[in-house]
Amino acid sequence: MHLAYPAVLAVLLFCVGLYGVLARRNAILVLMSVELMLNAVNLNLVAFDVWLRDTLHSGQALTLFTIAIAAAEIGIGLAIVLAVYRNRGTSAVDDLRDTAELPDGDDGDDDLDGAALDEPEPAPDKAAQQPPTSQQSQKAEATA
Protein backbone atom coordinates (compact mmCIF):
# COMPACT_ATOMS: atom_id res chain seq x y z
CA MET A 1 0.00 0.00 0.00
CA HIS A 2 1.30 3.41 -0.93
CA LEU A 3 1.41 5.92 1.88
CA ALA A 4 0.73 8.82 -0.49
CA TYR A 5 -2.97 8.06 -1.07
CA PRO A 6 -4.17 8.22 2.54
CA ALA A 7 -1.76 11.07 3.27
CA VAL A 8 -3.16 13.18 0.42
CA LEU A 9 -6.71 12.36 1.50
CA ALA A 10 -5.86 13.34 5.08
CA VAL A 11 -4.35 16.62 3.92
CA LEU A 12 -7.47 17.40 1.89
CA LEU A 13 -9.73 16.57 4.84
CA PHE A 14 -7.64 18.68 7.17
CA CYS A 15 -7.67 21.64 4.75
CA VAL A 16 -11.45 21.45 4.37
CA GLY A 17 -11.80 21.34 8.15
CA LEU A 18 -9.42 24.26 8.61
CA TYR A 19 -11.36 26.29 6.04
CA GLY A 20 -14.57 25.47 7.88
CA VAL A 21 -13.16 26.61 11.22
CA LEU A 22 -11.85 29.88 9.77
CA ALA A 23 -14.73 30.77 7.44
CA ARG A 24 -17.92 29.55 9.11
CA ARG A 25 -19.97 31.68 11.43
CA ASN A 26 -22.29 29.01 12.81
CA ALA A 27 -20.90 27.32 15.92
CA ILE A 28 -22.26 23.90 14.96
CA LEU A 29 -20.52 24.04 11.59
CA VAL A 30 -17.30 25.04 13.35
CA LEU A 31 -17.61 21.95 15.57
CA MET A 32 -18.19 19.78 12.49
CA SER A 33 -15.08 21.24 10.89
CA VAL A 34 -13.05 20.40 13.99
CA GLU A 35 -14.33 16.83 13.67
CA LEU A 36 -13.11 16.73 10.06
CA MET A 37 -9.67 17.80 11.19
CA LEU A 38 -9.62 15.13 13.90
CA ASN A 39 -10.66 12.50 11.35
CA ALA A 40 -7.78 13.55 9.11
CA VAL A 41 -5.41 12.99 12.02
CA ASN A 42 -7.01 9.57 12.67
CA LEU A 43 -6.53 8.62 9.03
CA ASN A 44 -2.84 9.52 9.24
CA LEU A 45 -2.40 7.54 12.46
CA VAL A 46 -3.89 4.39 10.97
CA ALA A 47 -2.07 4.80 7.64
CA PHE A 48 1.31 5.20 9.30
CA ASP A 49 0.55 2.30 11.63
CA VAL A 50 -0.08 0.02 8.63
CA TRP A 51 2.90 1.38 6.70
CA LEU A 52 5.31 0.89 9.59
CA ARG A 53 3.88 -2.58 10.36
CA ASP A 54 3.86 -1.84 14.05
CA THR A 55 3.28 -5.02 16.08
CA LEU A 56 1.78 -3.06 18.98
CA HIS A 57 -0.63 -1.18 16.67
CA SER A 58 -0.01 2.02 18.58
CA GLY A 59 -1.47 4.14 15.76
CA GLN A 60 -4.77 2.32 16.02
CA ALA A 61 -4.74 2.63 19.81
CA LEU A 62 -4.13 6.36 19.57
CA THR A 63 -6.96 6.57 17.05
CA LEU A 64 -9.34 5.02 19.55
CA PHE A 65 -8.30 7.57 22.16
CA THR A 66 -8.77 10.38 19.66
CA ILE A 67 -12.25 9.14 18.79
CA ALA A 68 -13.19 9.02 22.48
CA ILE A 69 -11.89 12.54 23.05
CA ALA A 70 -13.70 13.79 19.95
CA ALA A 71 -16.98 12.28 21.16
CA ALA A 72 -16.59 14.00 24.53
CA GLU A 73 -15.69 17.27 22.81
CA ILE A 74 -18.78 17.13 20.62
CA GLY A 75 -21.03 16.35 23.57
CA ILE A 76 -19.72 19.25 25.63
CA GLY A 77 -19.54 21.57 22.62
CA LEU A 78 -23.13 20.93 21.59
CA ALA A 79 -24.31 21.44 25.17
CA ILE A 80 -22.55 24.82 25.28
CA VAL A 81 -23.92 25.83 21.87
CA LEU A 82 -27.45 24.82 22.94
CA ALA A 83 -27.17 26.84 26.17
CA VAL A 84 -25.87 29.88 24.28
CA TYR A 85 -28.63 29.53 21.68
CA ARG A 86 -31.29 29.42 24.39
CA ASN A 87 -29.87 32.52 26.10
CA ARG A 88 -28.93 34.61 23.05
CA GLY A 89 -31.21 33.30 20.30
CA THR A 90 -28.34 32.74 17.87
CA SER A 91 -25.46 30.36 17.41
CA ALA A 92 -23.46 32.69 15.17
CA VAL A 93 -19.91 33.03 16.46
CA ASP A 94 -19.60 36.69 15.42
CA ASP A 95 -22.66 37.67 17.49
CA LEU A 96 -21.18 36.19 20.66
CA ARG A 97 -18.26 38.58 21.04
CA ASP A 98 -19.94 40.45 23.90
CA THR A 99 -19.87 37.30 26.06
CA ALA A 100 -16.07 37.33 26.18
CA GLU A 101 -14.34 38.47 29.34
CA LEU A 102 -12.38 41.68 29.30
CA PRO A 103 -8.60 41.56 29.79
CA ASP A 104 -7.32 41.85 33.36
CA GLY A 105 -6.19 45.45 33.01
CA ASP A 106 -9.34 46.67 31.22
CA ASP A 107 -12.61 46.70 33.14
CA GLY A 108 -14.53 48.73 30.60
CA ASP A 109 -14.89 51.84 32.80
CA ASP A 110 -11.79 53.83 33.73
CA ASP A 111 -13.17 55.90 36.61
CA LEU A 112 -14.50 53.03 38.76
CA ASP A 113 -11.28 50.96 39.03
CA GLY A 114 -13.09 47.62 39.21
CA ALA A 115 -15.76 48.72 41.70
CA ALA A 116 -19.22 47.28 41.34
CA LEU A 117 -21.64 49.34 39.32
CA ASP A 118 -24.30 50.85 41.57
CA GLU A 119 -26.44 52.73 39.13
CA PRO A 120 -29.44 54.56 40.56
CA GLU A 121 -32.78 53.31 39.37
CA PRO A 122 -34.45 55.59 36.85
CA ALA A 123 -37.32 57.69 38.12
CA PRO A 124 -40.66 56.14 37.26
CA ASP A 125 -42.73 58.00 34.73
CA LYS A 126 -45.97 59.72 35.70
CA ALA A 127 -48.19 57.12 34.02
CA ALA A 128 -46.85 54.42 36.31
CA GLN A 129 -47.57 56.58 39.43
CA GLN A 130 -51.32 56.77 38.79
CA PRO A 131 -53.43 54.67 41.13
CA PRO A 132 -54.95 51.56 39.59
CA THR A 133 -58.47 52.90 39.97
CA SER A 134 -57.78 55.85 37.64
CA GLN A 135 -56.32 53.47 35.05
CA GLN A 136 -59.41 51.30 35.26
CA SER A 137 -61.68 54.32 34.87
CA GLN A 138 -59.68 55.48 31.84
CA LYS A 139 -60.14 52.05 30.25
CA ALA A 140 -63.85 52.15 31.01
CA GLU A 141 -64.20 55.61 29.42
CA ALA A 142 -62.28 54.46 26.33
CA THR A 143 -64.57 51.49 25.80
CA ALA A 144 -67.77 53.48 26.35
Coordinates of N, CA and C in Angstrom, one line a residue:
M1 N 0.8 -1.2 0.0 CA 0.0 0.0 0.0 C 0.9 1.2 0.0
H2 N 0.6 2.2 -0.9 CA 1.3 3.4 -0.9 C 0.8 4.3 0.2
L3 N 1.7 5.0 0.8 CA 1.4 5.9 1.9 C 0.9 7.2 1.3
A4 N 1.1 7.5 0.1 CA 0.7 8.8 -0.5 C -0.8 9.0 -0.6
Y5 N -1.5 7.9 -0.9 CA -3.0 8.1 -1.1 C -3.7 8.5 0.2
P6 N -3.5 7.7 1.3 CA -4.2 8.2 2.5 C -3.6 9.5 3.1
A7 N -2.3 9.8 2.8 CA -1.8 11.1 3.3 C -2.4 12.3 2.5
V8 N -2.5 12.1 1.2 CA -3.2 13.2 0.4 C -4.6 13.4 0.8
L9 N -5.3 12.3 1.1 CA -6.7 12.4 1.5 C -6.8 13.0 2.9
A10 N -5.9 12.7 3.8 CA -5.9 13.3 5.1 C -5.6 14.8 5.0
V11 N -4.7 15.2 4.1 CA -4.3 16.6 3.9 C -5.6 17.4 3.4
L12 N -6.3 16.8 2.4 CA -7.5 17.4 1.9 C -8.5 17.5 3.0
L13 N -8.8 16.5 3.8 CA -9.7 16.6 4.8 C -9.4 17.6 5.8
F14 N -8.1 17.7 6.2 CA -7.6 18.7 7.2 C -7.8 20.1 6.6
C15 N -7.5 20.3 5.4 CA -7.7 21.6 4.7 C -9.1 22.1 4.7
V16 N -10.0 21.1 4.4 CA -11.5 21.4 4.4 C -11.9 21.8 5.8
G17 N -11.4 21.0 6.8 CA -11.8 21.3 8.2 C -11.3 22.7 8.6
L18 N -10.0 23.0 8.2 CA -9.4 24.3 8.6 C -10.2 25.4 8.0
Y19 N -10.6 25.3 6.7 CA -11.4 26.3 6.0 C -12.7 26.5 6.8
G20 N -13.3 25.4 7.2 CA -14.6 25.5 7.9 C -14.4 26.2 9.2
V21 N -13.4 25.9 9.9 CA -13.2 26.6 11.2 C -12.9 28.1 11.0
L22 N -12.2 28.5 10.0 CA -11.9 29.9 9.8 C -13.0 30.7 9.1
A23 N -13.8 30.0 8.3 CA -14.7 30.8 7.4 C -16.2 30.7 7.9
R24 N -16.5 29.7 8.7 CA -17.9 29.5 9.1 C -18.2 30.5 10.3
R25 N -19.5 30.8 10.3 CA -20.0 31.7 11.4 C -20.9 30.9 12.4
N26 N -21.4 29.8 12.0 CA -22.3 29.0 12.8 C -21.4 28.1 13.7
A27 N -21.7 28.1 15.0 CA -20.9 27.3 15.9 C -21.0 25.8 15.7
I28 N -22.1 25.3 15.2 CA -22.3 23.9 15.0 C -21.4 23.5 13.8
L29 N -21.4 24.3 12.7 CA -20.5 24.0 11.6 C -19.0 24.1 11.9
V30 N -18.7 25.0 12.9 CA -17.3 25.0 13.3 C -16.9 23.7 14.1
L31 N -17.9 23.2 14.9 CA -17.6 22.0 15.6 C -17.5 20.8 14.6
M32 N -18.3 20.8 13.5 CA -18.2 19.8 12.5 C -16.9 19.9 11.8
S33 N -16.4 21.1 11.6 CA -15.1 21.2 10.9 C -13.9 20.7 11.8
V34 N -14.0 20.9 13.1 CA -13.0 20.4 14.0 C -13.1 18.9 13.9
E35 N -14.2 18.3 13.8 CA -14.3 16.8 13.7 C -13.7 16.3 12.4
L36 N -13.8 17.1 11.3 CA -13.1 16.7 10.1 C -11.6 16.7 10.2
M37 N -11.1 17.7 11.0 CA -9.7 17.8 11.2 C -9.2 16.6 12.1
L38 N -10.0 16.3 13.1 CA -9.6 15.1 13.9 C -9.7 13.8 13.1
N39 N -10.6 13.7 12.2 CA -10.7 12.5 11.4 C -9.5 12.4 10.4
A40 N -9.0 13.6 9.9 CA -7.8 13.6 9.1 C -6.6 13.1 9.9
V41 N -6.5 13.5 11.2 CA -5.4 13.0 12.0 C -5.6 11.5 12.3
N42 N -6.8 11.0 12.5 CA -7.0 9.6 12.7 C -6.6 8.8 11.4
L43 N -6.9 9.3 10.3 CA -6.5 8.6 9.0 C -5.0 8.5 8.9
N44 N -4.3 9.6 9.3 CA -2.8 9.5 9.2 C -2.3 8.5 10.3
L45 N -2.9 8.5 11.4 CA -2.4 7.5 12.5 C -2.5 6.1 12.0
V46 N -3.7 5.8 11.4 CA -3.9 4.4 11.0 C -3.0 4.1 9.8
A47 N -2.9 5.0 8.8 CA -2.1 4.8 7.6 C -0.6 4.6 8.0
F48 N -0.1 5.4 8.9 CA 1.3 5.2 9.3 C 1.5 3.9 10.1
D49 N 0.5 3.6 10.9 CA 0.5 2.3 11.6 C 0.6 1.1 10.7
V50 N -0.1 1.1 9.6 CA -0.1 0.0 8.6 C 1.2 0.1 7.9
W51 N 1.7 1.3 7.5 CA 2.9 1.4 6.7 C 4.1 0.9 7.5
L52 N 4.2 1.3 8.8 CA 5.3 0.9 9.6 C 5.2 -0.6 10.1
R53 N 4.1 -1.2 9.9 CA 3.9 -2.6 10.4 C 4.2 -2.7 11.8
D54 N 3.6 -1.8 12.6 CA 3.9 -1.8 14.1 C 3.1 -3.0 14.7
T55 N 3.9 -3.8 15.5 CA 3.3 -5.0 16.1 C 2.4 -4.6 17.3
L56 N 2.6 -3.5 17.9 CA 1.8 -3.1 19.0 C 0.5 -2.3 18.5
H57 N 0.5 -1.9 17.3 CA -0.6 -1.2 16.7 C -0.9 0.1 17.5
S58 N 0.1 0.8 17.8 CA 0.0 2.0 18.6 C -0.8 3.1 17.8
G59 N -0.7 3.2 16.5 CA -1.5 4.1 15.8 C -3.0 3.9 15.9
Q60 N -3.4 2.6 15.9 CA -4.8 2.3 16.0 C -5.2 2.6 17.4
A61 N -4.4 2.3 18.4 CA -4.7 2.6 19.8 C -4.9 4.1 20.0
L62 N -4.0 4.9 19.5 CA -4.1 6.4 19.6 C -5.4 6.9 18.8
T63 N -5.7 6.2 17.8 CA -7.0 6.6 17.0 C -8.2 6.4 17.9
L64 N -8.2 5.3 18.7 CA -9.3 5.0 19.6 C -9.4 6.1 20.6
F65 N -8.3 6.5 21.2 CA -8.3 7.6 22.2 C -8.8 8.9 21.5
T66 N -8.4 9.1 20.3 CA -8.8 10.4 19.7 C -10.3 10.4 19.4
I67 N -10.8 9.2 19.0 CA -12.2 9.1 18.8 C -13.0 9.4 20.1
A68 N -12.5 8.8 21.2 CA -13.2 9.0 22.5 C -13.1 10.5 22.9
I69 N -12.0 11.1 22.7 CA -11.9 12.5 23.1 C -12.8 13.4 22.2
A70 N -12.9 13.0 20.9 CA -13.7 13.8 19.9 C -15.2 13.7 20.3
A71 N -15.6 12.5 20.8 CA -17.0 12.3 21.2 C -17.3 13.1 22.4
A72 N -16.4 13.2 23.3 CA -16.6 14.0 24.5 C -16.6 15.5 24.2
E73 N -15.7 15.9 23.2 CA -15.7 17.3 22.8 C -17.0 17.7 22.1
I74 N -17.5 16.8 21.3 CA -18.8 17.1 20.6 C -19.9 17.2 21.6
G75 N -20.0 16.3 22.6 CA -21.0 16.3 23.6 C -21.0 17.6 24.4
I76 N -19.8 18.0 24.8 CA -19.7 19.2 25.6 C -19.9 20.5 24.7
G77 N -19.4 20.4 23.5 CA -19.5 21.6 22.6 C -21.0 21.8 22.2
L78 N -21.7 20.8 21.9 CA -23.1 20.9 21.6 C -24.0 21.4 22.8
A79 N -23.6 21.0 24.0 CA -24.3 21.4 25.2 C -24.1 22.9 25.4
I80 N -22.9 23.4 25.2 CA -22.5 24.8 25.3 C -23.3 25.6 24.2
V81 N -23.2 25.1 23.0 CA -23.9 25.8 21.9 C -25.4 25.9 22.1
L82 N -26.0 24.8 22.6 CA -27.4 24.8 22.9 C -27.8 25.8 24.1
A83 N -26.9 25.9 25.1 CA -27.2 26.8 26.2 C -27.0 28.3 25.7
V84 N -26.0 28.5 24.8 CA -25.9 29.9 24.3 C -27.0 30.2 23.4
Y85 N -27.5 29.3 22.6 CA -28.6 29.5 21.7 C -29.9 29.8 22.5
R86 N -30.1 29.1 23.6 CA -31.3 29.4 24.4 C -31.2 30.8 25.0
N87 N -30.0 31.2 25.4 CA -29.9 32.5 26.1 C -29.8 33.7 25.1
R88 N -29.2 33.5 24.0 CA -28.9 34.6 23.1 C -29.8 34.6 21.8
G89 N -30.4 33.4 21.5 CA -31.2 33.3 20.3 C -30.4 33.1 19.0
T90 N -29.1 32.9 19.1 CA -28.3 32.7 17.9 C -27.1 31.9 18.2
S91 N -26.7 31.1 17.2 CA -25.5 30.4 17.4 C -24.3 30.9 16.5
A92 N -24.5 32.1 16.0 CA -23.5 32.7 15.2 C -22.3 33.1 16.1
V93 N -21.1 32.8 15.7 CA -19.9 33.0 16.5 C -19.6 34.5 16.5
D94 N -19.9 35.3 15.5 CA -19.6 36.7 15.4 C -20.5 37.5 16.4
D95 N -21.7 37.0 16.6 CA -22.7 37.7 17.5 C -22.4 37.4 19.0
L96 N -21.5 36.5 19.3 CA -21.2 36.2 20.7 C -19.9 36.9 21.2
R97 N -19.5 37.9 20.6 CA -18.3 38.6 21.0 C -18.5 39.3 22.4
D98 N -19.7 39.7 22.7 CA -19.9 40.4 23.9 C -20.0 39.5 25.1
T99 N -19.9 38.2 24.9 CA -19.9 37.3 26.1 C -18.5 37.1 26.5
A100 N -17.5 37.5 25.8 CA -16.1 37.3 26.2 C -15.7 38.2 27.4
E101 N -14.8 37.7 28.2 CA -14.3 38.5 29.3 C -13.4 39.5 28.9
L102 N -13.3 40.6 29.6 CA -12.4 41.7 29.3 C -11.0 41.3 29.8
P103 N -9.9 41.8 29.2 CA -8.6 41.6 29.8 C -8.5 42.0 31.2
D104 N -7.5 41.5 31.9 CA -7.3 41.9 33.4 C -7.2 43.3 33.6
G105 N -6.4 44.0 32.8 CA -6.2 45.5 33.0 C -7.3 46.3 32.6
D106 N -8.3 45.8 31.8 CA -9.3 46.7 31.2 C -10.7 46.2 31.8
D107 N -11.3 47.1 32.6 CA -12.6 46.7 33.1 C -13.8 47.4 32.4
G108 N -13.5 48.1 31.4 CA -14.5 48.7 30.6 C -14.9 50.1 31.1
D109 N -14.6 50.5 32.3 CA -14.9 51.8 32.8 C -13.7 52.3 33.6
D110 N -13.1 53.4 33.2 CA -11.8 53.8 33.7 C -11.9 54.5 35.1
D111 N -13.1 55.1 35.4 CA -13.2 55.9 36.6 C -13.6 55.1 37.8
L112 N -14.0 53.8 37.6 CA -14.5 53.0 38.8 C -13.4 52.1 39.3
D113 N -12.4 51.8 38.6 CA -11.3 51.0 39.0 C -11.8 49.6 39.6
G114 N -12.7 49.0 38.9 CA -13.1 47.6 39.2 C -14.2 47.6 40.3
A115 N -14.7 48.7 40.7 CA -15.8 48.7 41.7 C -17.1 48.3 41.0
A116 N -17.9 47.7 41.9 CA -19.2 47.3 41.3 C -20.0 48.5 40.9
L117 N -20.8 48.3 39.8 CA -21.6 49.3 39.3 C -22.9 49.4 40.2
D118 N -23.1 50.6 40.8 CA -24.3 50.8 41.6 C -25.0 52.0 40.9
E119 N -25.7 51.7 39.9 CA -26.4 52.7 39.1 C -27.8 53.0 39.8
P120 N -28.1 54.3 40.0 CA -29.4 54.6 40.6 C -30.5 54.1 39.6
E121 N -31.7 53.7 40.2 CA -32.8 53.3 39.4 C -33.4 54.5 38.7
P122 N -33.8 54.4 37.5 CA -34.5 55.6 36.9 C -35.8 55.9 37.5
A123 N -36.1 57.2 37.5 CA -37.3 57.7 38.1 C -38.5 57.2 37.3
P124 N -39.5 56.7 38.0 CA -40.7 56.1 37.3 C -41.4 57.3 36.6
D125 N -42.0 57.0 35.4 CA -42.7 58.0 34.7 C -44.1 58.2 35.4
K126 N -44.7 59.3 35.0 CA -46.0 59.7 35.7 C -47.1 58.7 35.4
A127 N -47.1 58.1 34.3 CA -48.2 57.1 34.0 C -48.1 55.9 35.0
A128 N -47.0 55.6 35.4 CA -46.8 54.4 36.3 C -47.2 54.8 37.7
Q129 N -47.3 56.1 38.1 CA -47.6 56.6 39.4 C -49.1 56.7 39.7
Q130 N -49.9 56.6 38.6 CA -51.3 56.8 38.8 C -51.9 55.6 39.6
P131 N -52.8 55.8 40.4 CA -53.4 54.7 41.1 C -54.2 53.8 40.2
P132 N -54.3 52.5 40.5 CA -55.0 51.6 39.6 C -56.4 51.9 39.3
T133 N -57.1 52.6 40.2 CA -58.5 52.9 40.0 C -58.6 53.9 38.8
S134 N -57.7 54.9 38.7 CA -57.8 55.8 37.6 C -57.5 55.2 36.3
Q135 N -56.6 54.2 36.3 CA -56.3 53.5 35.1 C -57.5 52.7 34.6
Q136 N -58.2 52.1 35.6 CA -59.4 51.3 35.3 C -60.5 52.2 34.8
S137 N -60.6 53.4 35.3 CA -61.7 54.3 34.9 C -61.4 54.9 33.5
Q138 N -60.1 55.0 33.2 CA -59.7 55.5 31.8 C -60.0 54.4 30.8
K139 N -59.8 53.1 31.2 CA -60.1 52.1 30.2 C -61.7 52.0 30.0
A140 N -62.4 52.2 31.1 CA -63.8 52.1 31.0 C -64.4 53.3 30.1
E141 N -63.8 54.5 30.3 CA -64.2 55.6 29.4 C -63.8 55.4 28.0
A142 N -62.7 54.7 27.7 CA -62.3 54.5 26.3 C -63.2 53.5 25.7
T143 N -63.7 52.5 26.4 CA -64.6 51.5 25.8 C -66.0 52.0 25.7
A144 N -66.4 53.0 26.4 CA -67.8 53.5 26.4 C -68.1 54.3 25.2

